[in-house]
Amino acid sequence: MQIQQLVYFMKIAELGSMNKAAAELLMTQPNLSRAMMNLEDELNIRIFTRNNKGVVLTEDGKRLYQYTRTILNQMELIEGIASREATPVLSIASYPMISISRLASQVYNNHKDESIRIQLLERRLQRVIETVESGEAELGVILYNSVQSKEVKHMLHYKNIEHNYLGADTWYANVGPESPLYDREEVEAEELLRYPVVRMPDDYFSNLTFYLAVGGVLLTEFKKVVYMSDNAAAVNMMKYTDVFRFGSKINSEDFALHGIRTIPIKNCGVEIRLAWIRRKKEILSPVAREFAQRLEAWVGEVLG
């Protein structure tokens, strides 16, 4: 098996078309098909099935896609060793939290004379774990609730990822000045049902929260939802509309700078756990260690 075969495979999988992949790879479709047939023969599996729109991955093909993505990400890291030795790189995957970018900014200011490069990838919980596993990010920051805890720990163990627990909190309601709840000192979950909740698109772990109750109200009862995968967009939605967001108080000071309040939910009953993760037995880079130390100090200060 050759790395080039895996590059071809990834391109076909991403485009869902042998013809489109051949065009982007500047090769003929028969040659590309032959390369994939050889790969299937070597692995003794079937990778693709054809339909009227192109090709789709088989179950074996989906597993190969996950493994291949990890291999190619590692190859990029290997090929970039020389440049990273000259330029410090801080690579973080995180559930969207406004305070994480502030901590990254502090690391940047401490190393700006070294032309530090920062990569902050905002993802849902499952993708944060996968991004760290693949090597695309050196360090991950995760938030998860008690319902998700068992599955999170199982996945981290399976993927050989170290879990560094930081502390626990509960959910609050983040609201902006356009919300009728803005001046409240406390809200009840039933009141929040009147307003849209802004959140990230669902993943495997969010689907586990079917029976999670917030202040006695099932999470599934919040029918008005605005989905956003970008933290800055969510901040602006809260700032200029009546939407709200469930969030920990750890971000409250940074939200306050944007005019967004963090209001307690009466008898919330939800426990949120915060942790940072990395691949086991891997030595963090100096800038990643610095970020982790700042993260631990920040959470310790806010949560006590």
Tab-separated table of C-alpha atoms in Angstrom:
chain	number	residue	atom	x	y	z
A	1	MET	CA	0.000	0.000	0.000
A	2	GLN	CA	1.213	3.506	-0.843
A	3	ILE	CA	0.374	6.844	0.728
A	4	GLN	CA	-0.664	8.117	-2.709
A	5	GLN	CA	-3.403	5.474	-2.858
A	6	LEU	CA	-4.810	6.832	0.403
A	7	VAL	CA	-4.683	10.383	-0.964
A	8	TYR	CA	-6.690	9.223	-3.981
A	9	PHE	CA	-9.145	7.405	-1.732
A	10	MET	CA	-9.735	10.483	0.469
A	11	LYS	CA	-10.379	12.685	-2.549
A	12	ILE	CA	-12.983	10.275	-3.948
A	13	ALA	CA	-14.646	9.902	-0.529
A	14	GLU	CA	-14.850	13.660	-0.019
A	15	LEU	CA	-16.233	14.401	-3.510
A	16	GLY	CA	-18.430	11.316	-3.797
A	17	SER	CA	-17.479	10.981	-7.440
A	18	MET	CA	-14.729	9.112	-9.254
A	19	ASN	CA	-14.887	11.520	-12.210
A	20	LYS	CA	-14.687	14.676	-10.080
A	21	ALA	CA	-11.818	13.232	-8.057
A	22	ALA	CA	-9.909	12.282	-11.208
A	23	ALA	CA	-10.313	15.830	-12.536
A	24	GLU	CA	-8.988	17.396	-9.322
A	25	LEU	CA	-6.125	14.909	-9.137
A	26	LEU	CA	-5.222	15.594	-12.789
A	27	MET	CA	-5.421	11.932	-13.773
A	28	THR	CA	-7.708	9.790	-15.885
A	29	GLN	CA	-10.753	8.131	-14.406
A	30	PRO	CA	-9.684	4.603	-15.508
A	31	ASN	CA	-6.301	5.009	-13.796
A	32	LEU	CA	-7.981	6.226	-10.633
A	33	SER	CA	-10.446	3.330	-10.696
A	34	ARG	CA	-7.579	0.900	-11.167
A	35	ALA	CA	-5.741	2.375	-8.173
A	36	MET	CA	-8.838	1.875	-6.022
A	37	MET	CA	-9.315	-1.692	-7.256
A	38	ASN	CA	-5.711	-2.425	-6.306
A	39	LEU	CA	-6.301	-0.933	-2.862
A	40	GLU	CA	-9.413	-3.068	-2.376
A	41	ASP	CA	-7.490	-6.162	-3.448
A	42	GLU	CA	-4.652	-5.414	-1.029
A	43	LEU	CA	-7.026	-4.866	1.889
A	44	ASN	CA	-9.455	-7.591	0.813
A	45	ILE	CA	-12.458	-5.308	1.345
A	46	ARG	CA	-14.917	-3.382	-0.791
A	47	ILE	CA	-14.527	0.372	-0.305
A	48	PHE	CA	-17.162	1.967	-2.540
A	49	THR	CA	-20.573	1.187	-3.965
A	50	ARG	CA	-21.936	3.054	-6.973
A	51	ASN	CA	-25.276	4.807	-7.316
A	52	ASN	CA	-26.796	7.198	-9.839
A	53	LYS	CA	-25.065	10.166	-8.186
A	54	GLY	CA	-21.545	8.726	-7.941
A	55	VAL	CA	-19.997	6.550	-5.251
A	56	VAL	CA	-20.672	6.062	-1.544
A	57	LEU	CA	-18.546	4.479	1.148
A	58	THR	CA	-19.310	0.992	2.389
A	59	GLU	CA	-19.098	0.285	6.131
A	60	ASP	CA	-15.509	-0.913	5.595
A	61	GLY	CA	-14.903	2.203	3.522
A	62	LYS	CA	-16.132	4.417	6.365
A	63	ARG	CA	-13.692	2.752	8.765
A	64	LEU	CA	-10.901	3.149	6.241
A	65	TYR	CA	-11.809	6.828	5.889
A	66	GLN	CA	-11.352	7.394	9.647
A	67	TYR	CA	-8.003	5.593	9.716
A	68	THR	CA	-6.794	7.330	6.557
A	69	ARG	CA	-7.669	10.775	7.873
A	70	THR	CA	-5.544	10.080	10.941
A	71	ILE	CA	-2.618	8.803	8.837
A	72	LEU	CA	-2.641	11.788	6.474
A	73	ASN	CA	-2.906	14.272	9.347
A	74	GLN	CA	0.112	12.618	10.946
A	75	MET	CA	1.964	12.833	7.628
A	76	GLU	CA	1.325	16.582	7.519
A	77	LEU	CA	2.712	16.901	11.034
A	78	ILE	CA	5.831	14.939	10.051
A	79	GLU	CA	6.354	17.009	6.914
A	80	GLY	CA	6.033	20.228	8.913
A	81	ILE	CA	8.527	19.355	11.641
A	82	ALA	CA	11.193	21.728	10.336
A	83	SER	CA	8.875	24.740	10.152
A	84	ARG	CA	7.403	24.047	13.593
A	85	GLU	CA	10.841	23.939	15.141
A	86	ALA	CA	11.341	27.506	13.973
A	87	THR	CA	7.801	28.708	14.756
A	88	PRO	CA	5.937	27.751	17.958
A	89	VAL	CA	2.504	26.293	17.163
A	90	LEU	CA	-0.450	26.256	19.552
A	91	SER	CA	-3.132	23.950	18.152
A	92	ILE	CA	-6.357	23.636	20.164
A	93	ALA	CA	-9.705	21.993	19.521
A	94	SER	CA	-12.445	23.215	21.825
A	95	TYR	CA	-16.144	23.262	22.424
A	96	PRO	CA	-17.087	26.896	21.593
A	97	MET	CA	-16.279	28.974	24.660
A	98	ILE	CA	-15.549	32.667	24.354
A	99	SER	CA	-12.901	32.573	27.091
A	100	ILE	CA	-10.724	30.019	25.277
A	101	SER	CA	-9.754	32.552	22.615
A	102	ARG	CA	-8.776	35.007	25.365
A	103	LEU	CA	-6.452	32.439	26.920
A	104	ALA	CA	-4.977	31.716	23.488
A	105	SER	CA	-4.447	35.468	23.062
A	106	GLN	CA	-2.482	35.568	26.313
A	107	VAL	CA	-0.181	32.821	25.028
A	108	TYR	CA	0.200	34.720	21.762
A	109	ASN	CA	1.189	37.939	23.548
A	110	ASN	CA	3.805	36.021	25.533
A	111	HIS	CA	5.385	34.650	22.325
A	112	LYS	CA	4.611	37.198	19.620
A	113	ASP	CA	8.291	37.974	19.115
A	114	GLU	CA	8.726	34.339	18.056
A	115	SER	CA	6.047	34.618	15.339
A	116	ILE	CA	3.858	32.053	17.098
A	117	ARG	CA	1.141	30.351	15.032
A	118	ILE	CA	-2.215	29.627	16.683
A	119	GLN	CA	-4.925	27.290	15.440
A	120	LEU	CA	-8.197	27.277	17.393
A	121	LEU	CA	-10.793	24.828	16.073
A	122	GLU	CA	-14.300	25.170	17.530
A	123	ARG	CA	-16.099	21.827	17.423
A	124	ARG	CA	-18.768	19.805	19.173
A	125	LEU	CA	-17.646	17.291	21.780
A	126	GLN	CA	-17.249	14.287	19.486
A	127	ARG	CA	-15.288	16.243	16.886
A	128	VAL	CA	-13.001	17.734	19.552
A	129	ILE	CA	-12.052	14.214	20.626
A	130	GLU	CA	-11.558	13.076	17.023
A	131	THR	CA	-9.479	16.161	16.191
A	132	VAL	CA	-7.102	15.460	19.066
A	133	GLU	CA	-6.964	11.766	18.193
A	134	SER	CA	-6.024	12.512	14.573
A	135	GLY	CA	-3.238	14.910	15.574
A	136	GLU	CA	-4.902	17.897	13.945
A	137	ALA	CA	-4.953	19.505	17.406
A	138	GLU	CA	-2.402	18.940	20.161
A	139	LEU	CA	-4.799	19.730	22.974
A	140	GLY	CA	-8.578	19.693	23.351
A	141	VAL	CA	-11.010	21.399	25.729
A	142	ILE	CA	-14.271	19.591	26.402
A	143	LEU	CA	-17.507	20.284	28.268
A	144	TYR	CA	-19.880	17.418	29.000
A	145	ASN	CA	-22.783	16.714	31.337
A	146	SER	CA	-23.358	13.834	33.747
A	147	VAL	CA	-25.552	11.965	31.243
A	148	GLN	CA	-22.710	11.977	28.718
A	149	SER	CA	-19.930	11.219	31.212
A	150	LYS	CA	-19.801	7.427	30.879
A	151	GLU	CA	-19.744	7.499	27.068
A	152	VAL	CA	-17.162	10.304	27.010
A	153	LYS	CA	-14.772	8.359	29.239
A	154	HIS	CA	-15.330	5.202	27.192
A	155	MET	CA	-14.498	6.997	23.940
A	156	LEU	CA	-11.419	8.655	25.429
A	157	HIS	CA	-10.149	5.279	26.673
A	158	TYR	CA	-10.856	3.615	23.323
A	159	LYS	CA	-9.044	6.368	21.437
A	160	ASN	CA	-6.101	6.337	23.863
A	161	ILE	CA	-6.633	9.932	25.009
A	162	GLU	CA	-5.722	11.303	28.435
A	163	HIS	CA	-8.445	13.152	30.371
A	164	ASN	CA	-7.426	16.017	32.694
A	165	TYR	CA	-10.405	16.976	34.852
A	166	LEU	CA	-10.681	20.684	35.721
A	167	GLY	CA	-13.926	21.103	37.647
A	168	ALA	CA	-17.716	21.032	37.619
A	169	ASP	CA	-20.383	23.687	37.244
A	170	THR	CA	-24.029	23.920	36.220
A	171	TRP	CA	-25.927	25.565	33.371
A	172	TYR	CA	-26.884	29.223	33.359
A	173	ALA	CA	-28.877	31.217	30.820
A	174	ASN	CA	-26.793	33.586	28.680
A	175	VAL	CA	-28.953	36.450	27.416
A	176	GLY	CA	-28.321	39.781	25.698
A	177	PRO	CA	-29.925	43.226	26.186
A	178	GLU	CA	-32.719	42.455	23.689
A	179	SER	CA	-33.999	39.608	25.871
A	180	PRO	CA	-36.979	40.338	28.168
A	181	LEU	CA	-35.095	38.317	30.799
A	182	TYR	CA	-32.005	40.529	30.725
A	183	ASP	CA	-32.529	42.276	34.090
A	184	ARG	CA	-33.550	39.171	35.995
A	185	GLU	CA	-31.453	37.814	38.851
A	186	GLU	CA	-32.800	34.297	38.335
A	187	VAL	CA	-34.981	32.570	35.743
A	188	GLU	CA	-37.056	29.410	35.691
A	189	ALA	CA	-36.602	26.879	32.909
A	190	GLU	CA	-40.279	27.170	31.922
A	191	GLU	CA	-39.735	30.848	31.105
A	192	LEU	CA	-36.915	29.977	28.716
A	193	LEU	CA	-39.278	27.835	26.628
A	194	ARG	CA	-40.723	31.051	25.141
A	195	TYR	CA	-37.429	31.983	23.503
A	196	PRO	CA	-35.144	30.330	20.940
A	197	VAL	CA	-32.030	28.609	22.264
A	198	VAL	CA	-28.860	29.034	20.195
A	199	ARG	CA	-26.727	25.903	20.042
A	200	MET	CA	-24.373	23.920	17.873
A	201	PRO	CA	-25.668	21.203	15.507
A	202	ASP	CA	-26.220	17.835	17.154
A	203	ASP	CA	-23.631	15.071	17.376
A	204	TYR	CA	-23.548	11.615	18.962
A	205	PHE	CA	-23.124	12.976	22.491
A	206	SER	CA	-25.872	15.588	22.268
A	207	ASN	CA	-28.265	12.814	21.238
A	208	LEU	CA	-27.593	11.155	24.609
A	209	THR	CA	-29.274	14.066	26.414
A	210	PHE	CA	-32.810	12.996	25.452
A	211	TYR	CA	-33.829	12.602	29.101
A	212	LEU	CA	-31.720	15.450	30.495
A	213	ALA	CA	-33.877	17.882	32.473
A	214	VAL	CA	-33.067	21.559	33.067
A	215	GLY	CA	-34.926	22.911	36.084
A	216	GLY	CA	-37.488	20.139	35.671
A	217	VAL	CA	-37.939	20.735	31.920
A	218	LEU	CA	-36.688	18.121	29.475
A	219	LEU	CA	-34.126	19.438	27.026
A	220	THR	CA	-36.231	18.026	24.193
A	221	GLU	CA	-39.042	20.457	25.113
A	222	PHE	CA	-36.978	23.400	23.871
A	223	LYS	CA	-38.395	23.356	20.348
A	224	LYS	CA	-37.273	26.822	19.248
A	225	VAL	CA	-33.658	26.305	18.210
A	226	VAL	CA	-31.142	28.374	16.248
A	227	TYR	CA	-28.208	26.218	15.150
A	228	MET	CA	-24.823	27.906	14.788
A	229	SER	CA	-21.390	26.319	14.601
A	230	ASP	CA	-19.510	29.598	15.076
A	231	ASN	CA	-19.060	31.090	18.548
A	232	ALA	CA	-18.803	34.693	17.314
A	233	ALA	CA	-22.076	34.310	15.429
A	234	ALA	CA	-23.761	32.932	18.537
A	235	VAL	CA	-22.482	35.884	20.578
A	236	ASN	CA	-23.972	38.337	18.089
A	237	MET	CA	-27.283	36.466	18.070
A	238	MET	CA	-27.478	36.829	21.845
A	239	LYS	CA	-26.374	40.440	21.663
A	240	TYR	CA	-28.918	41.595	19.095
A	241	THR	CA	-31.908	39.232	19.477
A	242	ASP	CA	-33.966	37.554	22.200
A	243	VAL	CA	-32.262	34.150	21.898
A	244	PHE	CA	-30.522	32.592	24.875
A	245	ARG	CA	-27.813	30.003	25.359
A	246	PHE	CA	-27.166	27.405	28.044
A	247	GLY	CA	-23.671	27.880	29.402
A	248	SER	CA	-21.357	27.624	32.385
A	249	LYS	CA	-20.465	30.655	34.475
A	250	ILE	CA	-16.794	30.206	33.563
A	251	ASN	CA	-17.383	32.424	30.517
A	252	SER	CA	-19.419	35.064	32.360
A	253	GLU	CA	-16.741	37.762	32.555
A	254	ASP	CA	-15.915	37.525	28.864
A	255	PHE	CA	-19.602	37.512	27.932
A	256	ALA	CA	-20.126	40.604	30.088
A	257	LEU	CA	-17.681	42.500	27.871
A	258	HIS	CA	-20.201	41.985	25.053
A	259	GLY	CA	-23.182	43.011	27.175
A	260	ILE	CA	-24.325	39.416	27.704
A	261	ARG	CA	-25.482	38.364	31.153
A	262	THR	CA	-25.096	34.945	32.775
A	263	ILE	CA	-28.251	34.321	34.831
A	264	PRO	CA	-28.792	31.392	37.240
A	265	ILE	CA	-31.540	28.911	36.359
A	266	LYS	CA	-33.671	28.030	39.382
A	267	ASN	CA	-33.131	24.417	40.509
A	268	CYS	CA	-31.203	23.749	37.308
A	269	GLY	CA	-30.027	20.279	38.332
A	270	VAL	CA	-27.548	19.886	35.460
A	271	GLU	CA	-23.899	19.175	36.236
A	272	ILE	CA	-21.384	20.314	33.625
A	273	ARG	CA	-17.821	18.984	33.726
A	274	LEU	CA	-14.830	20.669	32.152
A	275	ALA	CA	-11.601	18.946	31.126
A	276	TRP	CA	-8.706	19.212	28.735
A	277	ILE	CA	-7.472	16.250	26.740
A	278	ARG	CA	-4.381	15.089	24.855
A	279	ARG	CA	-3.072	11.896	23.314
A	280	LYS	CA	-1.640	9.567	25.985
A	281	LYS	CA	2.121	9.497	26.555
A	282	GLU	CA	2.613	12.486	24.272
A	283	ILE	CA	4.793	15.315	25.532
A	284	LEU	CA	3.090	18.665	25.044
A	285	SER	CA	4.911	21.474	23.300
A	286	PRO	CA	5.971	24.377	25.566
A	287	VAL	CA	3.171	26.645	24.285
A	288	ALA	CA	0.569	23.898	24.767
A	289	ARG	CA	1.777	23.362	28.344
A	290	GLU	CA	1.534	27.096	28.940
A	291	PHE	CA	-2.022	27.161	27.597
A	292	ALA	CA	-2.993	24.188	29.793
A	293	GLN	CA	-1.564	25.950	32.867
A	294	ARG	CA	-3.467	29.144	32.059
A	295	LEU	CA	-6.626	27.094	31.507
A	296	GLU	CA	-6.259	25.326	34.858
A	297	ALA	CA	-5.584	28.604	36.683
A	298	TRP	CA	-8.574	30.307	35.040
A	299	VAL	CA	-11.029	27.497	35.835
A	300	GLY	CA	-9.680	27.202	39.376
A	301	GLU	CA	-10.196	30.935	39.911
A	302	VAL	CA	-13.767	30.973	38.542
A	303	LEU	CA	-15.049	27.692	39.969
A	304	GLY	CA	-12.956	27.727	43.122
